[in-house]
CSV table of C-alpha atoms and ligand atoms in Angstrom, one decimal:
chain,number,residue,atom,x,y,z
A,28,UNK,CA,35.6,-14.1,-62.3
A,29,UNK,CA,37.2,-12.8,-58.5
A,30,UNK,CA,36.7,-9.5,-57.0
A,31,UNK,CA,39.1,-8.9,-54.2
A,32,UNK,CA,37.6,-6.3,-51.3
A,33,UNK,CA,38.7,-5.3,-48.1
A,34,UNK,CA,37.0,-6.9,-44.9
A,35,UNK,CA,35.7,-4.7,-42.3
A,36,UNK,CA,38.4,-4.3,-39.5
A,37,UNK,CA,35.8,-4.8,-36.7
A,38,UNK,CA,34.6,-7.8,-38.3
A,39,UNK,CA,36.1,-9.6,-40.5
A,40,UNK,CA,33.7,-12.0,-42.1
A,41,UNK,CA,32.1,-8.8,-43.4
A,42,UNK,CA,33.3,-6.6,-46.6
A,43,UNK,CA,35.1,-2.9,-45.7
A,44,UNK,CA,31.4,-0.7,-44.8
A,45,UNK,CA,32.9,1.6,-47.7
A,46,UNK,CA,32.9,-1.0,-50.5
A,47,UNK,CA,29.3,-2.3,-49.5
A,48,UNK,CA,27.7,-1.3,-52.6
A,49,UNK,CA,30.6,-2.5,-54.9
A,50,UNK,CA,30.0,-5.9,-53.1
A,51,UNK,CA,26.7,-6.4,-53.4
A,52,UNK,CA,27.0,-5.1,-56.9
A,53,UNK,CA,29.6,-7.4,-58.1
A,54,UNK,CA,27.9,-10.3,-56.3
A,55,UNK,CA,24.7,-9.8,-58.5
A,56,UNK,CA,26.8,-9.6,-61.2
A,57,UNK,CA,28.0,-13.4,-61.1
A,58,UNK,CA,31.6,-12.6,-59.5
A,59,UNK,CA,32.9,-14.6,-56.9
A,60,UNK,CA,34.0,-12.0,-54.1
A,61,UNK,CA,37.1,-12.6,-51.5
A,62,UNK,CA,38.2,-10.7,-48.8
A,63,UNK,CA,41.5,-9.6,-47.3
A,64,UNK,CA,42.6,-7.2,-44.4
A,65,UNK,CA,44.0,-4.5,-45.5
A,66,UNK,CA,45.2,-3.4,-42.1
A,67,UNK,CA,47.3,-7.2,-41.5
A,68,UNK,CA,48.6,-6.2,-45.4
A,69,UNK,CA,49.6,-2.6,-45.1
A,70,UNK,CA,50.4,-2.1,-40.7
A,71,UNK,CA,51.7,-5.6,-39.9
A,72,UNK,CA,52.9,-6.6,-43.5
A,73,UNK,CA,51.6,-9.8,-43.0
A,74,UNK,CA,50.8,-10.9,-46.3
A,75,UNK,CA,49.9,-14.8,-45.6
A,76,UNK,CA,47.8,-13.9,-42.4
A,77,UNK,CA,46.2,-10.7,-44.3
A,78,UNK,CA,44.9,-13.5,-47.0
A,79,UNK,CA,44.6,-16.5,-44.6
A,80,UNK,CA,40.4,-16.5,-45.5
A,81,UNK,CA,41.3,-17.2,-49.2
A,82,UNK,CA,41.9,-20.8,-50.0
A,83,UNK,CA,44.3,-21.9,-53.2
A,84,UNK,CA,42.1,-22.4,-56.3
A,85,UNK,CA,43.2,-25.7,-58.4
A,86,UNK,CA,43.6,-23.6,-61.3
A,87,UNK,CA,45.4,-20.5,-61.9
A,88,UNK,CA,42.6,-17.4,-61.9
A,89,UNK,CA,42.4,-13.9,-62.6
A,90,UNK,CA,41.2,-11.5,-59.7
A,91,UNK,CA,40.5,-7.5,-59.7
A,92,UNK,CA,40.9,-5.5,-56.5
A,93,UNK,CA,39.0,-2.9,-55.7
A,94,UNK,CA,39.6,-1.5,-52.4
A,95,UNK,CA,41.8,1.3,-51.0
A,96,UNK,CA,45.3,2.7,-52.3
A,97,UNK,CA,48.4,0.5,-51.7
A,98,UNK,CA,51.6,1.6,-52.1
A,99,UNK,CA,53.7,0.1,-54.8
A,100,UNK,CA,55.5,-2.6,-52.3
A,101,UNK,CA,52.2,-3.1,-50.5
A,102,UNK,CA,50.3,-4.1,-53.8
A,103,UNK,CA,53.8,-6.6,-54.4
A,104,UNK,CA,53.4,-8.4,-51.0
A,105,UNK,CA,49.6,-8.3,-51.9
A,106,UNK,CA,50.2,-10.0,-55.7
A,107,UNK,CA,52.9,-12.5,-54.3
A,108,UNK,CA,51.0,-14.1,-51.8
A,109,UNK,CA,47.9,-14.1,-54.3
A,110,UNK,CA,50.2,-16.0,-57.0
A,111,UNK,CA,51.1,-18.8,-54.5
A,112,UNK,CA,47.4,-19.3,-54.3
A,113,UNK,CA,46.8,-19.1,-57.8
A,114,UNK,CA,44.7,-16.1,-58.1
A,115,UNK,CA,47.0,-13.6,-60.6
A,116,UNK,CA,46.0,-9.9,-60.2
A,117,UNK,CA,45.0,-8.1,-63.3
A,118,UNK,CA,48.5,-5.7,-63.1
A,119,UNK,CA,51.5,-6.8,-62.5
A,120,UNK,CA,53.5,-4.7,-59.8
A,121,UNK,CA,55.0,-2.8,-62.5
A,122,UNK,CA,51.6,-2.0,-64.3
A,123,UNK,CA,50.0,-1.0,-61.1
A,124,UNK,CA,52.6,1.4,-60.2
A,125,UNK,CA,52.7,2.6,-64.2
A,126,UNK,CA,49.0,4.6,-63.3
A,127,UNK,CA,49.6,4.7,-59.5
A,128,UNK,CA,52.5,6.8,-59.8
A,129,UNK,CA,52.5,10.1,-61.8
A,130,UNK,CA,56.1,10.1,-63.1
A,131,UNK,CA,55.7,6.4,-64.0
A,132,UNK,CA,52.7,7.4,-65.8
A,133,UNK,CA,54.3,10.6,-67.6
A,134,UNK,CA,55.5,8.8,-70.2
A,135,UNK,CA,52.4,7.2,-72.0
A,136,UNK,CA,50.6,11.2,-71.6
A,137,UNK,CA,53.3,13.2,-72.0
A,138,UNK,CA,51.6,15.0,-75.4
A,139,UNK,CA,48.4,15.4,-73.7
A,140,UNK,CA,48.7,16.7,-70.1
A,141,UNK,CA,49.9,19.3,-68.2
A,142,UNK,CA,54.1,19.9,-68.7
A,143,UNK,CA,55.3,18.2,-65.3
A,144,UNK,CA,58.3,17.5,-63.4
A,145,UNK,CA,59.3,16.0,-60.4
A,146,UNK,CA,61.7,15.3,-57.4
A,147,UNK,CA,62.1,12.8,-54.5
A,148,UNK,CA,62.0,14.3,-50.7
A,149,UNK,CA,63.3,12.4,-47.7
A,150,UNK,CA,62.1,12.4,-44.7
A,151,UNK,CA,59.5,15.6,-45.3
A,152,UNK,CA,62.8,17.5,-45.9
A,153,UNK,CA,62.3,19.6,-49.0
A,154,UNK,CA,65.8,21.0,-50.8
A,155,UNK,CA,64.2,24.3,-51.9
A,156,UNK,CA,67.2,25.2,-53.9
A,157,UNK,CA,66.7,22.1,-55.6
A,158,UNK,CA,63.0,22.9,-56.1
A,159,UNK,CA,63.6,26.6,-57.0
A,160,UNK,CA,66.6,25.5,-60.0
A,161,UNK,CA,63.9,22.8,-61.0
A,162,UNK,CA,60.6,25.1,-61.5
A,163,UNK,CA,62.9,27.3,-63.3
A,164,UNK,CA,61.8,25.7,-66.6
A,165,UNK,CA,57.7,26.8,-65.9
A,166,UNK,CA,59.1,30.7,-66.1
A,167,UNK,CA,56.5,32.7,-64.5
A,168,UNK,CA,53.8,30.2,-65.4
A,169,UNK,CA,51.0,29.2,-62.3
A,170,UNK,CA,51.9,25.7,-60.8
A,171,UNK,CA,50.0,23.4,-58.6
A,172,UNK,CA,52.2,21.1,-56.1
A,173,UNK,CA,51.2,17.5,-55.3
A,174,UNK,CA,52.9,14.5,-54.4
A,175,UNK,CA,54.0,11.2,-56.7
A,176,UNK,CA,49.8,10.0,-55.7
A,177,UNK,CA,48.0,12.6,-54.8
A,178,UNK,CA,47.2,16.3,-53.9
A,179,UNK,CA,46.0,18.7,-51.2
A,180,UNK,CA,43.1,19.9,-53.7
A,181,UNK,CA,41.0,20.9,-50.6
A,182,UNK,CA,43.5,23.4,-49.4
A,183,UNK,CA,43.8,25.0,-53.2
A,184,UNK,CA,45.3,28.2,-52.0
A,185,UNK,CA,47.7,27.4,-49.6
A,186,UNK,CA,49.0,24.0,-50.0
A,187,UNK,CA,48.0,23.5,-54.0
A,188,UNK,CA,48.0,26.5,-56.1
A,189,UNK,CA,50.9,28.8,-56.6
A,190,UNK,CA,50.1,31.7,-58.7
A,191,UNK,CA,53.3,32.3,-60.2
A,192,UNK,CA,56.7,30.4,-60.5
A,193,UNK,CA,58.8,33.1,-59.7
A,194,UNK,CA,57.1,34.3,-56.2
A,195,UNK,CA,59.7,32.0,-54.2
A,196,UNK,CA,58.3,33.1,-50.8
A,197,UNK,CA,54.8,31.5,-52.4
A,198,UNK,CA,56.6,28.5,-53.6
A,199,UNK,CA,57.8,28.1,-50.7
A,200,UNK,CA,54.7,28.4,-48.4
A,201,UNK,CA,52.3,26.2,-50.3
A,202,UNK,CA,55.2,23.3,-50.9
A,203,UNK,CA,55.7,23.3,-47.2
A,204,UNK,CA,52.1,23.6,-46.5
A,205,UNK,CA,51.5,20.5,-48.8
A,206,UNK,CA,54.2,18.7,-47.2
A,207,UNK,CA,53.0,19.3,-43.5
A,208,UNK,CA,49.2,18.1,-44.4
A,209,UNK,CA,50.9,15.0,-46.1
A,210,UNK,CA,53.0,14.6,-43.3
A,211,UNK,CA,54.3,11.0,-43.2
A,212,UNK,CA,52.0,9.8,-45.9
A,213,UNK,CA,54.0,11.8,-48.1
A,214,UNK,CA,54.1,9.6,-51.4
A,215,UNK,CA,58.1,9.6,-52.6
A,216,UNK,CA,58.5,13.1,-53.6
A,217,UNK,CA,56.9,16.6,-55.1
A,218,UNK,CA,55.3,16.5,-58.2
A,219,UNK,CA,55.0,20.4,-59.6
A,220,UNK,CA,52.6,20.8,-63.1
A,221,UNK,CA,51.9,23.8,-64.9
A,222,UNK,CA,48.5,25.2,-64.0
A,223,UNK,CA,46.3,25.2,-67.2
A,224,UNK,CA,42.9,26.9,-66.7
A,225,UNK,CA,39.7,24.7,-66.7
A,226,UNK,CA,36.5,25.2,-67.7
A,227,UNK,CA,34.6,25.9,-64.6
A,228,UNK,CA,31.5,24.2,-63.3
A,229,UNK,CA,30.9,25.3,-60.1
A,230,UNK,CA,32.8,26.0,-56.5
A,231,UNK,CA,32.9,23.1,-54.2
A,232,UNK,CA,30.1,23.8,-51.4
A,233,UNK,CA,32.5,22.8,-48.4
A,234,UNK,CA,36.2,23.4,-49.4
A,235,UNK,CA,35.7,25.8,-51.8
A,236,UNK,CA,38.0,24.5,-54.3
A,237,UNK,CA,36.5,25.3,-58.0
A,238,UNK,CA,34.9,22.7,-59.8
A,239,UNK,CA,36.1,22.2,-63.1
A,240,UNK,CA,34.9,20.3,-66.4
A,241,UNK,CA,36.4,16.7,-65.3
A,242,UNK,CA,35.1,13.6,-66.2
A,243,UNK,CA,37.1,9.7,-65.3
A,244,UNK,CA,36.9,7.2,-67.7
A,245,UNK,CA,37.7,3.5,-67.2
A,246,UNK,CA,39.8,1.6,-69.3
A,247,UNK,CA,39.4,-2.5,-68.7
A,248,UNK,CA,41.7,-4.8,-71.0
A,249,UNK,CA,41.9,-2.1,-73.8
A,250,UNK,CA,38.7,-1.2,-73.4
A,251,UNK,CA,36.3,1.7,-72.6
A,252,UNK,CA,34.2,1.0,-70.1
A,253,UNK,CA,32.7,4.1,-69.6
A,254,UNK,CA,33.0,7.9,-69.0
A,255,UNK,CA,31.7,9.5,-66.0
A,256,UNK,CA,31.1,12.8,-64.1
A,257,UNK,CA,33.9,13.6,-61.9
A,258,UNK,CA,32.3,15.9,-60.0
A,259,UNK,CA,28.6,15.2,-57.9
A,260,UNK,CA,28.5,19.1,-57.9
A,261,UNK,CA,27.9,21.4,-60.6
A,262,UNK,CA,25.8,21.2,-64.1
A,263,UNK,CA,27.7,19.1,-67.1
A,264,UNK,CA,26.9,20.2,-69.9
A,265,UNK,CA,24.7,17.5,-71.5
A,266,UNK,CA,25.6,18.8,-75.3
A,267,UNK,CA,29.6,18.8,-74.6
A,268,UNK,CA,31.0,15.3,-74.6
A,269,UNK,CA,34.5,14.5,-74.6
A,270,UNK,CA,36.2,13.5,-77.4
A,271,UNK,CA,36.5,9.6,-76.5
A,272,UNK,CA,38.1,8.5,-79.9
A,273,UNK,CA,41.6,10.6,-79.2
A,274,UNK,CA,41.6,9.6,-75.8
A,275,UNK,CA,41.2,5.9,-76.8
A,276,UNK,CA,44.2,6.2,-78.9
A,277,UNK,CA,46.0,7.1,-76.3
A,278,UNK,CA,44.7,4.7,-73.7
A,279,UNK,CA,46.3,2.0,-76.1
A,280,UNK,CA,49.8,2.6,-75.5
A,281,UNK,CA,49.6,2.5,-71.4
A,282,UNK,CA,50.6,-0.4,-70.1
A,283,UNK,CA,48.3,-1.4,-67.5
A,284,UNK,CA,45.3,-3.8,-68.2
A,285,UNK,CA,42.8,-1.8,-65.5
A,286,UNK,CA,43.4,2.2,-65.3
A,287,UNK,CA,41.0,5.2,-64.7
A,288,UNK,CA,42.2,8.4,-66.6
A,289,UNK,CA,40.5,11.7,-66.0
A,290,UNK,CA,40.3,14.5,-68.2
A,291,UNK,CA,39.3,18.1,-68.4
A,292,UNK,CA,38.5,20.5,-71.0
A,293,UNK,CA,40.6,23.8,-70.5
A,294,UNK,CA,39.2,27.2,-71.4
A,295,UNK,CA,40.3,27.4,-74.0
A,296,UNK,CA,38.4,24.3,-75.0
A,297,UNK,CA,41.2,22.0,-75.4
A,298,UNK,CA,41.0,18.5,-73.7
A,299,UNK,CA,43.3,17.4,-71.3
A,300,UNK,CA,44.5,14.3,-69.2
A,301,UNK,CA,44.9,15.5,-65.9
A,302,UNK,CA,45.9,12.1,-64.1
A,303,UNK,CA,45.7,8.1,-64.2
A,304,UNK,CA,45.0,6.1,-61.8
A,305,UNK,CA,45.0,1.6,-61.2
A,306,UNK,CA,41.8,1.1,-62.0
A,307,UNK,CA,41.6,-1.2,-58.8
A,308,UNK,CA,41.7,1.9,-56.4
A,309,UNK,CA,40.6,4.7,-58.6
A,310,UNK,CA,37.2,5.8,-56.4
A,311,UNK,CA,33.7,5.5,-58.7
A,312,UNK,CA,32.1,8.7,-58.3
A,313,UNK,CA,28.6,8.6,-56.1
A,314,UNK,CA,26.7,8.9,-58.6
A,315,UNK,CA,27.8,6.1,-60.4
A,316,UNK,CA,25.5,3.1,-60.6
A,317,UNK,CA,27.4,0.2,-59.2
A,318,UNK,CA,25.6,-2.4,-60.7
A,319,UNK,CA,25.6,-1.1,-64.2
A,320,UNK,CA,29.4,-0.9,-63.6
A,321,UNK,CA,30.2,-4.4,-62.5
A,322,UNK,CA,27.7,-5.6,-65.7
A,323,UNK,CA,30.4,-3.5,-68.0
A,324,UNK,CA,33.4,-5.1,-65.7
A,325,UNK,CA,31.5,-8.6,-66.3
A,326,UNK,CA,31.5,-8.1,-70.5
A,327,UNK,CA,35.0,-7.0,-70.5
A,328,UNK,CA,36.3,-9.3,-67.9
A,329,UNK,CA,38.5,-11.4,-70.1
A,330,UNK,CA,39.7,-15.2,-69.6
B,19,LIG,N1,47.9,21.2,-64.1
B,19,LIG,C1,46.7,21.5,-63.7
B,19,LIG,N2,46.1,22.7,-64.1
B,19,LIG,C2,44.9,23.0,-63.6
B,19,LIG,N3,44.2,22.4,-62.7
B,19,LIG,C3,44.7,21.2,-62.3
B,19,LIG,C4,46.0,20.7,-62.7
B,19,LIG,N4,46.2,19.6,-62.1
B,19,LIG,C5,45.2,19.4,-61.2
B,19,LIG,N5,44.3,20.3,-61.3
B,19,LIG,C6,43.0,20.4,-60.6
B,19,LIG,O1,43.3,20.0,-59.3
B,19,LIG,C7,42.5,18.8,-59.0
B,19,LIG,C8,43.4,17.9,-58.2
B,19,LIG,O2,44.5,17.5,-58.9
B,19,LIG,P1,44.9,15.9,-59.1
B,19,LIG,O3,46.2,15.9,-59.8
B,19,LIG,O4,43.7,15.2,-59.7
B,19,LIG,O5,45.1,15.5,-57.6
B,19,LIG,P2,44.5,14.3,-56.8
B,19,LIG,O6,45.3,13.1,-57.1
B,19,LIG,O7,44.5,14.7,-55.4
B,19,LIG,O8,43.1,14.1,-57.2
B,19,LIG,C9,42.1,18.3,-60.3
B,19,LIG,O9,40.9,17.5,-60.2
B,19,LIG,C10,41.9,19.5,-61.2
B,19,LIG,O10,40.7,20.1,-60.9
B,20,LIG,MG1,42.5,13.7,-59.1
């Protein structure tokens, strides 16, 4: 049983300060731990000096990552260089990108999440004619704007939300908005979802973004792991659990053998999936107790 980290760029004998707890947690737990740099993988894309500390096993092994996000040819370079050693990643490139990417992902949640579409940008240059014909299908519905990965959820009024469809000036502002905070870390394209109203738990105490009813669940070889608390912030409601079965169901037709998929309840007290992610670098929230974690990684582990 392997558990891939990061090492700590300012010494490399030691694991990413970040991950210290995950480290320590799957140590206990009886996993043998390894260590790459992620800055030789993802700045230099040098894949054989990046892994240089890990040594070929005799026999062909499984090993989970859990580190920061890699973009789909990063986490390629990463699973190559790993296969000549004999260590084979729990997803295949293809199943990694299936959760790590939004419109690879639409396809297994379609039924169950927000109505979505999307469209590639080059070079931070946004077609807005494009955009505006595309968005045409949401009518005069409230969007939010993110990007293939991830949003700007911090800056939920101007570089998120967009109150209605049909405000173009709006449109306009927050999609250029996002695309200036994202800058070069833009992640392919724009990704623009219909805004369903959650059920609201608090307002965060720093951005102010509101706080919904959100909880991320782990899914390990077809199996639950567990359901957590999204947010640190706010009161769950202990007598309102999520409906685990449905969402079980649906877990079973996505390919990927290590995901995290969170889900919200809407006001309207509907559940919803709002995104996956690779389980490998989907973030455990801090309250999460690493070492019951690993222990549930451990029993569901696999051969
Ligand atoms: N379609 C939607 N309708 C309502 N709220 C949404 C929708 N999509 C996202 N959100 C809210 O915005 C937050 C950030 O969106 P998310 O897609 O998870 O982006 P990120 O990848 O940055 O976490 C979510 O946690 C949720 O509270
Ligand atoms: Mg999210």
């Amino acid at each position: 049983m392997n558990i891939l980290f990061c090492d700590n760029p300012f010494d490399n004998k030691t694991v990413d300060l970040d991950y210290q707890d995950e480290f320590t947690a799957a140590t206990h737990n009886g996993f043998k731990t390894h260590l790459f740099s992620f800055e030789n993988l993802t700045q230099d894309k040098n894949a054989e000096f990046a892994t240089r500390k890990i040594k070929k096993s005799d026999s062909l092994q499984k090993i989970i990552y859990r580190g920061w996000m890699l973009k789909p040819h990063q986490y390629s370079l990463l699973y190559n260089v790993l296969s000549t050693k004999n260590y084979k990643l729990v997803n295949s490139p293809t199943e990694y990108q299936n959760c790590h990417y939004l419109p690879d992902s639409y396809k297994f949640i379609s039924g169950h999440t927000p109505k979505t579409i999307w469209l590639t940008v080059g070079n931070q240059q946004v077609n807005y004619e494009q955009v505006f014909s595309e968005i045409a299908t949401f009518g005069d519905s409230p969007l939010i704007v993110k990007d293939f990965v991830k949003s700007q959820k911090h800056y939920w009024d101007t570089a998120c939300f967009i109150p209605s469809a049909t405000e173009k000036e709006k449109v306009k502002s927050v999609v250029g908005k996002f695309v200036e905070l994202q800058n070069t870390d833009l992640n392919e394209g724009l990704v623009i979802r219909e805004f369903i109203e959650l059920n609201d738990l608090t307002i965060h105490s720093k951005s102010g973004m509101p706080l919904k009813q959100e909880y991320r669940l782990f899914f390990l070889n077809g199996q639950l792991l567990a359901c957590y608390d999204y947010w640190e912030e706010g009161e769950y409601f202990a007598d309102d659990h999520p409906p685990l079965v449905s969402f079980k169901k649906i877990a079973k037709n996505i390919e990927s053998n290590f995901f995290s998929m969170d889900i919200a309840k809407t006001k309207n007290g509907d559940w919803i999936i709002i995104e996956l992610g690779d389980g490998q670098v989907a973030g455990l929230p801090d309250k999460v107790d690493r070492l019951q974690f690993y222990d549930l990684v451990r029993q569901n582990y696999g051969s």
